[in-house]
């Protein structure tokens, strides 16, 4: 028994001097060796079991040697475990080190998106004429998007705007005209407000995107005429395009305006002579507008005998496409850097 104790100790001393010092020693390997000695079926445990057969005379001495061996082994394993843990951590620190002072890889400067450019320019033009900006919610109530705008349920005009419904009551707004109602509910005339934002319609091709941007304009005051609307749009056209750009109003229909008009701009690419961009007509349709329907004013608690107003809704992508000669609306949403960086100024 004494000999066996000595052999185990010697074996372990050798192991510690060779394997124990090796660079490739892992915590797994160390654990496996520990089990070989101290595990339930390990060599040292086997000796403990063998104590039964030691004579009572030798037992105190052997017992002492055995527990010394066990303690010595345990202590050694403990120190080695700690050392290995430290080594692993140091290796991790070394390989995962981050030099925060290292200069970043230059990935290029971004540029302002053409739709944002148009939005900023429109706000600039109209705020110069005294308009405030109001941004309504994109998830809107049916009431604000349709009903209050004189489009009751089952009204055929709902088909003009293929709407994404969230629930029966809530939808993704299909037009920024909802902003008109929200403003008029909360503010008494005189009102002069712009309401820009994203709108959604279930529609997708070269000139339609399921999400696009509109800018609503609303003016409510006393003694306003359609001519004021025309004058305002003339100014917008000249500032947005060229000083020669003209506007043309054509009769149209929107439930929330009466009369309603469709507004064309003379083609700035050909000066109105007719080209590929205006499809030979010399005119490009850019927005819908009209005098605010009496019913809409009433719905917002504004007396239509005292006040009158006009509204217009501009599609920002449409303006960007005309202004920058873009022939496919999808280019504006694909995020292709080669396309976008052309707008760097
Ligand atoms: N909301 C209309 C549309 O999206 C545009 C419009 C706005 C028409 C304001 C008249 C007045 O088609």
Short mmCIF file of C-alpha atoms and ligand atoms in Angstrom, two decimals:
data_model
loop_
_atom_site.label_atom_id
_atom_site.label_comp_id
_atom_site.label_asym_id
_atom_site.label_seq_id
_atom_site.Cartn_x
_atom_site.Cartn_y
_atom_site.Cartn_z
CA UNK A 1 0.00 0.00 0.00
CA UNK A 2 2.78 2.39 0.97
CA UNK A 3 4.48 1.65 -2.30
CA UNK A 4 1.33 2.25 -4.27
CA UNK A 5 0.96 5.63 -2.60
CA UNK A 6 4.51 6.52 -3.51
CA UNK A 7 4.05 5.34 -7.11
CA UNK A 8 0.99 7.48 -7.59
CA UNK A 9 2.75 10.48 -6.17
CA UNK A 10 5.72 9.91 -8.40
CA UNK A 11 3.54 9.44 -11.44
CA UNK A 12 1.77 12.67 -10.74
CA UNK A 13 5.04 14.52 -10.12
CA UNK A 14 6.23 13.35 -13.50
CA UNK A 15 2.98 14.33 -15.11
CA UNK A 16 3.22 17.78 -13.57
CA UNK A 17 6.78 18.20 -14.83
CA UNK A 18 5.97 17.15 -18.38
CA UNK A 19 2.32 17.37 -19.44
CA UNK A 20 1.62 19.90 -16.69
CA UNK A 21 4.13 22.35 -18.12
CA UNK A 22 3.16 21.89 -21.75
CA UNK A 23 1.75 24.82 -23.71
CA UNK A 24 -0.97 22.65 -25.16
CA UNK A 25 -2.45 21.62 -21.83
CA UNK A 26 -6.11 22.52 -21.63
CA UNK A 27 -8.57 22.58 -18.78
CA UNK A 28 -10.30 19.58 -20.32
CA UNK A 29 -7.11 17.52 -20.29
CA UNK A 30 -6.35 18.55 -16.73
CA UNK A 31 -9.83 17.58 -15.63
CA UNK A 32 -9.52 14.18 -17.29
CA UNK A 33 -6.28 13.48 -15.43
CA UNK A 34 -7.79 14.68 -12.17
CA UNK A 35 -10.62 12.19 -12.61
CA UNK A 36 -8.08 9.47 -13.27
CA UNK A 37 -6.76 10.04 -9.74
CA UNK A 38 -9.52 11.58 -7.69
CA UNK A 39 -12.64 10.53 -9.54
CA UNK A 40 -15.02 8.01 -8.04
CA UNK A 41 -13.24 5.19 -9.77
CA UNK A 42 -9.85 6.95 -9.73
CA UNK A 43 -6.63 5.50 -8.44
CA UNK A 44 -6.60 7.39 -5.14
CA UNK A 45 -10.22 6.57 -4.48
CA UNK A 46 -9.42 2.93 -5.12
CA UNK A 47 -6.71 3.10 -2.46
CA UNK A 48 -9.14 4.60 0.04
CA UNK A 49 -11.41 1.64 -0.54
CA UNK A 50 -8.44 -0.68 0.01
CA UNK A 51 -7.96 0.72 3.55
CA UNK A 52 -10.43 -1.91 4.73
CA UNK A 53 -7.84 -4.60 4.16
CA UNK A 54 -5.01 -2.81 5.96
CA UNK A 55 -4.19 -4.23 9.36
CA UNK A 56 -5.25 -2.09 12.30
CA UNK A 57 -1.62 -1.74 13.24
CA UNK A 58 -0.57 -0.13 9.97
CA UNK A 59 -3.80 1.75 9.45
CA UNK A 60 -2.88 5.04 11.21
CA UNK A 61 0.33 5.45 9.23
CA UNK A 62 -1.09 4.40 5.86
CA UNK A 63 -4.21 6.47 6.47
CA UNK A 64 -2.10 9.52 7.15
CA UNK A 65 0.02 8.98 4.02
CA UNK A 66 -3.06 8.49 1.91
CA UNK A 67 -4.80 11.64 3.10
CA UNK A 68 -1.57 13.57 2.60
CA UNK A 69 -1.42 12.29 -0.98
CA UNK A 70 -5.03 13.27 -1.55
CA UNK A 71 -4.54 16.76 -0.16
CA UNK A 72 -1.31 17.22 -2.09
CA UNK A 73 -2.99 16.11 -5.32
CA UNK A 74 -6.01 18.31 -4.74
CA UNK A 75 -3.87 21.36 -4.02
CA UNK A 76 -1.84 20.79 -7.17
CA UNK A 77 -4.92 20.45 -9.30
CA UNK A 78 -6.34 23.60 -7.81
CA UNK A 79 -3.24 25.67 -8.55
CA UNK A 80 -3.07 24.31 -12.06
CA UNK A 81 -6.72 25.01 -12.75
CA UNK A 82 -6.28 28.58 -11.63
CA UNK A 83 -3.15 28.98 -13.76
CA UNK A 84 -4.87 27.53 -16.82
CA UNK A 85 -7.89 29.75 -16.37
CA UNK A 86 -5.65 32.77 -16.19
CA UNK A 87 -3.74 31.67 -19.29
CA UNK A 88 -6.95 31.17 -21.28
CA UNK A 89 -8.19 34.59 -20.28
CA UNK A 90 -4.91 36.21 -21.26
CA UNK A 91 -5.03 34.51 -24.64
CA UNK A 92 -8.57 35.75 -25.10
CA UNK A 93 -7.53 39.30 -24.20
CA UNK A 94 -4.66 39.13 -26.65
CA UNK A 95 -6.68 37.84 -29.60
CA UNK A 96 -9.78 39.89 -28.98
CA UNK A 97 -7.98 43.10 -28.29
CA UNK A 98 -9.53 46.18 -29.77
CA UNK A 99 -7.45 49.19 -30.55
CA UNK A 100 -9.89 52.01 -30.20
CA UNK A 101 -7.32 54.51 -31.39
CA UNK A 102 -6.97 52.80 -34.76
CA UNK A 103 -8.26 55.02 -37.60
CA UNK A 104 -11.58 53.83 -39.05
CA UNK A 105 -11.85 52.45 -42.56
CA UNK A 106 -13.21 55.21 -44.76
CA UNK A 107 -16.47 54.11 -46.35
CA UNK A 108 -17.34 57.35 -48.12
CA UNK A 109 -19.59 60.25 -47.30
CA UNK A 110 -23.32 59.77 -47.73
CA UNK A 111 -25.54 62.15 -49.61
CA UNK A 112 -28.98 63.54 -49.01
CA UNK A 113 -31.70 61.40 -50.60
CA UNK A 114 -33.43 63.06 -53.58
CA UNK A 115 -36.82 62.77 -51.89
CA UNK A 116 -35.41 64.49 -48.82
CA UNK A 117 -33.91 67.18 -51.07
CA UNK A 118 -37.35 67.81 -52.59
CA UNK A 119 -39.03 67.76 -49.19
CA UNK A 120 -36.59 70.29 -47.76
CA UNK A 121 -36.92 72.51 -50.82
CA UNK A 122 -40.73 72.44 -50.67
CA UNK A 123 -40.75 73.27 -46.98
CA UNK A 124 -38.32 76.07 -47.70
CA UNK A 125 -40.50 77.50 -50.49
CA UNK A 126 -43.77 77.28 -48.56
CA UNK A 127 -42.49 78.30 -45.16
CA UNK A 128 -41.22 81.41 -46.92
CA UNK A 129 -44.88 82.06 -47.73
CA UNK A 130 -45.94 81.69 -44.11
CA UNK A 131 -46.79 77.98 -43.85
CA UNK A 132 -46.29 75.98 -40.65
CA UNK A 133 -45.41 72.27 -40.70
CA UNK A 134 -47.60 69.60 -39.10
CA UNK A 135 -46.77 65.89 -39.20
CA UNK A 136 -49.60 63.48 -38.49
CA UNK A 137 -49.43 59.75 -37.69
CA UNK A 138 -48.76 57.15 -40.39
CA UNK A 139 -51.09 54.65 -38.76
CA UNK A 140 -54.29 56.58 -39.00
CA UNK A 141 -57.94 56.20 -38.13
CA UNK A 142 -60.37 55.53 -40.96
CA UNK A 143 -62.14 58.65 -39.73
CA UNK A 144 -59.24 61.03 -40.50
CA UNK A 145 -58.12 59.33 -43.71
CA UNK A 146 -61.61 58.94 -45.18
CA UNK A 147 -64.80 59.74 -43.29
CA UNK A 148 -64.03 63.29 -42.18
CA UNK A 149 -62.76 63.95 -45.72
CA UNK A 150 -66.24 63.25 -47.04
CA UNK A 151 -65.42 59.65 -48.03
CA UNK A 152 -67.89 57.52 -46.04
CA UNK A 153 -67.65 53.72 -45.96
CA UNK A 154 -68.62 52.19 -49.32
CA UNK A 155 -67.92 55.45 -51.14
CA UNK A 156 -66.52 54.56 -54.60
CA UNK A 157 -63.70 57.09 -54.11
CA UNK A 158 -62.13 54.63 -51.65
CA UNK A 159 -61.19 52.56 -54.69
CA UNK A 160 -58.99 55.43 -55.92
CA UNK A 161 -56.63 54.62 -53.07
CA UNK A 162 -56.04 50.93 -52.52
CA UNK A 163 -55.63 51.01 -48.77
CA UNK A 164 -53.68 48.82 -46.34
CA UNK A 165 -55.97 48.26 -43.37
CA UNK A 166 -54.44 47.38 -40.02
CA UNK A 167 -57.80 46.74 -38.36
CA UNK A 168 -61.32 47.74 -39.35
CA UNK A 169 -60.72 51.12 -37.73
CA UNK A 170 -57.01 51.72 -38.33
CA UNK A 171 -55.11 51.89 -41.62
CA UNK A 172 -51.81 53.03 -43.08
CA UNK A 173 -52.76 56.49 -44.23
CA UNK A 174 -53.22 56.59 -48.00
CA UNK A 175 -52.96 60.38 -48.21
CA UNK A 176 -51.61 63.24 -46.13
CA UNK A 177 -55.05 64.87 -46.47
CA UNK A 178 -55.74 63.27 -43.08
CA UNK A 179 -53.47 66.02 -41.73
CA UNK A 180 -56.00 68.65 -42.88
CA UNK A 181 -58.60 67.28 -40.48
CA UNK A 182 -56.19 66.95 -37.58
CA UNK A 183 -55.09 70.54 -38.03
CA UNK A 184 -58.59 72.00 -38.45
CA UNK A 185 -59.87 70.12 -35.42
CA UNK A 186 -57.28 71.85 -33.28
CA UNK A 187 -56.76 75.27 -34.78
CA UNK A 188 -59.11 78.09 -35.75
CA UNK A 189 -58.54 79.99 -39.02
CA UNK A 190 -56.50 81.64 -40.36
CA UNK A 191 -54.69 78.38 -41.11
CA UNK A 192 -51.70 77.93 -43.38
CA UNK A 193 -50.12 74.56 -42.92
CA UNK A 194 -48.01 71.96 -44.71
CA UNK A 195 -48.27 68.31 -43.81
CA UNK A 196 -45.48 66.20 -45.30
CA UNK A 197 -45.06 62.48 -44.77
CA UNK A 198 -45.16 58.88 -45.90
CA UNK A 199 -48.33 57.46 -47.38
CA UNK A 200 -49.18 53.88 -48.36
CA UNK A 201 -51.14 52.29 -51.17
CA UNK A 202 -51.25 48.72 -52.41
CA UNK A 203 -49.77 49.55 -55.79
CA UNK A 204 -46.37 48.85 -57.35
CA UNK A 205 -44.84 49.48 -60.78
CA UNK A 206 -42.42 51.90 -62.49
CA UNK A 207 -44.43 54.93 -61.40
CA UNK A 208 -46.12 53.61 -58.22
CA UNK A 209 -44.59 52.50 -54.97
CA UNK A 210 -46.49 50.94 -52.02
CA UNK A 211 -44.93 53.63 -49.83
CA UNK A 212 -44.33 57.12 -51.11
CA UNK A 213 -44.32 60.69 -49.84
CA UNK A 214 -46.81 63.47 -50.11
CA UNK A 215 -46.90 67.05 -48.98
CA UNK A 216 -50.30 68.41 -48.15
CA UNK A 217 -50.98 72.10 -48.16
CA UNK A 218 -53.98 73.71 -46.51
CA UNK A 219 -55.06 77.34 -46.33
CA UNK A 220 -58.25 78.40 -44.54
CA UNK A 221 -59.25 82.03 -44.15
CA UNK A 222 -61.87 84.56 -45.23
CA UNK A 223 -62.29 85.60 -48.87
CA UNK A 224 -59.99 83.06 -50.49
CA UNK A 225 -60.40 82.16 -54.15
CA UNK A 226 -59.18 79.53 -56.55
CA UNK A 227 -57.02 82.24 -58.02
CA UNK A 228 -55.05 82.45 -54.77
CA UNK A 229 -54.34 78.74 -55.13
CA UNK A 230 -53.20 79.25 -58.72
CA UNK A 231 -50.92 82.12 -57.71
CA UNK A 232 -49.37 80.06 -54.93
CA UNK A 233 -48.76 77.10 -57.23
CA UNK A 234 -47.26 79.36 -59.92
CA UNK A 235 -44.77 80.60 -57.37
CA UNK A 236 -44.00 77.04 -56.25
CA UNK A 237 -43.48 75.92 -59.89
CA UNK A 238 -41.12 78.77 -60.68
CA UNK A 239 -39.06 78.21 -57.53
CA UNK A 240 -38.97 74.42 -57.81
CA UNK A 241 -38.22 74.28 -61.54
CA UNK A 242 -37.48 77.28 -63.76
CA UNK A 243 -38.75 80.86 -63.82
CA UNK A 244 -40.51 80.02 -67.11
CA UNK A 245 -42.54 77.12 -65.65
CA UNK A 246 -46.28 77.61 -66.01
CA UNK A 247 -49.21 75.89 -64.31
CA UNK A 248 -52.46 74.70 -65.82
CA UNK A 249 -55.57 73.69 -63.87
CA UNK A 250 -57.89 71.00 -65.22
CA UNK A 251 -61.23 70.07 -63.66
CA UNK A 252 -61.06 66.92 -61.57
CA UNK A 253 -62.79 65.23 -58.67
CA UNK A 254 -61.88 64.69 -55.03
CA UNK A 255 -64.60 64.19 -52.40
CA UNK A 256 -62.91 66.65 -50.02
CA UNK A 257 -62.55 69.56 -52.46
CA UNK A 258 -65.19 71.34 -54.53
CA UNK A 259 -64.34 72.35 -57.16
CA UNK A 260 -61.35 70.03 -57.59
CA UNK A 261 -58.50 70.45 -60.00
CA UNK A 262 -55.60 68.49 -61.38
CA UNK A 263 -52.54 70.69 -61.74
CA UNK A 264 -50.11 70.36 -64.64
CA UNK A 265 -46.75 72.08 -64.98
CA UNK A 266 -45.28 73.05 -68.34
CA UNK A 267 -42.51 70.56 -69.10
CA UNK A 268 -39.22 72.09 -67.99
CA UNK A 269 -37.23 69.63 -70.09
CA UNK A 270 -38.57 70.92 -73.43
CA UNK A 271 -40.06 74.24 -72.35
CA UNK A 272 -43.54 73.03 -73.29
CA UNK A 273 -42.76 72.05 -76.88
CA UNK A 274 -43.32 68.38 -76.26
CA UNK A 275 -40.71 65.70 -75.57
CA UNK A 276 -40.19 62.17 -74.29
CA UNK A 277 -40.57 63.23 -70.66
CA UNK A 278 -43.96 64.95 -71.13
CA UNK A 279 -44.97 62.33 -73.69
CA UNK A 280 -45.21 64.99 -76.36
CA UNK A 281 -47.92 67.01 -74.58
CA UNK A 282 -45.75 69.80 -73.18
CA UNK A 283 -47.42 69.34 -69.75
CA UNK A 284 -46.76 67.13 -66.74
CA UNK A 285 -49.40 66.31 -64.13
CA UNK A 286 -48.00 66.95 -60.66
CA UNK A 287 -50.70 67.38 -58.07
CA UNK A 288 -54.32 67.38 -57.01
CA UNK A 289 -55.96 70.39 -55.40
CA UNK A 290 -59.19 72.28 -54.90
CA UNK A 291 -61.30 74.44 -52.66
CA UNK A 292 -61.98 72.68 -49.35
CA UNK A 293 -65.43 71.07 -49.48
CA UNK A 294 -67.98 72.79 -47.20
CA UNK A 295 -68.76 69.42 -45.64
CA UNK A 296 -65.13 68.98 -44.60
CA UNK A 297 -65.06 72.39 -42.90
CA UNK A 298 -68.31 71.51 -41.13
CA UNK A 299 -66.89 68.17 -40.00
CA UNK A 300 -64.13 70.13 -38.26
CA UNK A 301 -66.47 72.65 -36.66
CA UNK A 302 -65.53 75.51 -38.98
CA UNK A 303 -68.43 77.58 -40.34
CA UNK A 304 -68.33 77.29 -44.16
CA UNK A 305 -70.34 80.50 -44.54
CA UNK A 306 -67.65 82.43 -42.74
CA UNK A 307 -64.50 80.63 -43.88
CA UNK A 308 -63.24 79.16 -47.10
CA UNK A 309 -60.05 77.37 -47.98
CA UNK A 310 -58.03 75.47 -50.50
CA UNK A 311 -55.88 72.37 -50.29
CA UNK A 312 -53.31 70.65 -52.46
CA UNK A 313 -51.42 67.38 -52.31
CA UNK A 314 -48.02 67.05 -53.94
CA UNK A 315 -46.31 63.72 -54.59
CA UNK A 316 -42.66 64.15 -53.64
CA UNK A 317 -41.33 61.23 -55.69
CA UNK A 318 -43.12 62.63 -58.72
CA UNK A 319 -41.42 66.01 -58.25
CA UNK A 320 -38.04 64.33 -57.74
CA UNK A 321 -38.52 62.22 -60.88
CA UNK A 322 -39.36 65.26 -62.99
CA UNK A 323 -36.70 67.45 -61.48
CA UNK A 324 -33.87 64.93 -61.75
CA UNK A 325 -35.05 63.01 -64.83
CA UNK A 326 -35.60 59.69 -63.01
CA UNK A 327 -37.68 57.25 -65.03
CA UNK A 328 -38.40 54.54 -62.47
CA UNK A 329 -39.75 55.30 -58.99
CA UNK A 330 -38.16 52.11 -57.63
CA UNK A 331 -34.71 53.67 -58.00
CA UNK A 332 -35.71 55.96 -55.15
CA UNK A 333 -36.27 53.07 -52.75
CA UNK A 334 -33.63 50.50 -53.68
CA UNK A 335 -30.82 52.27 -51.84
CA UNK A 336 -28.28 51.70 -54.65
CA UNK A 337 -25.33 53.88 -53.68
CA UNK A 338 -24.27 54.36 -57.32
CA UNK A 339 -27.62 56.02 -57.94
CA UNK A 340 -27.80 57.92 -54.68
CA UNK A 341 -24.33 59.42 -54.78
CA UNK A 342 -25.24 61.38 -57.92
CA UNK A 343 -27.20 63.70 -55.67
CA UNK A 344 -24.19 64.79 -53.68
CA UNK A 345 -23.83 68.52 -53.90
N1 LIG B 1 -55.13 63.53 -51.36
C1 LIG B 1 -55.20 63.59 -52.81
C2 LIG B 1 -54.50 62.33 -53.36
O1 LIG B 1 -53.74 61.74 -52.66
C3 LIG B 1 -54.55 64.83 -53.33
C4 LIG B 1 -55.26 66.09 -52.94
C5 LIG B 1 -54.90 66.78 -51.81
C6 LIG B 1 -56.33 66.56 -53.71
C7 LIG B 1 -55.57 67.93 -51.43
C8 LIG B 1 -57.00 67.69 -53.34
C9 LIG B 1 -56.61 68.38 -52.22
O2 LIG B 1 -54.70 61.97 -54.48
#
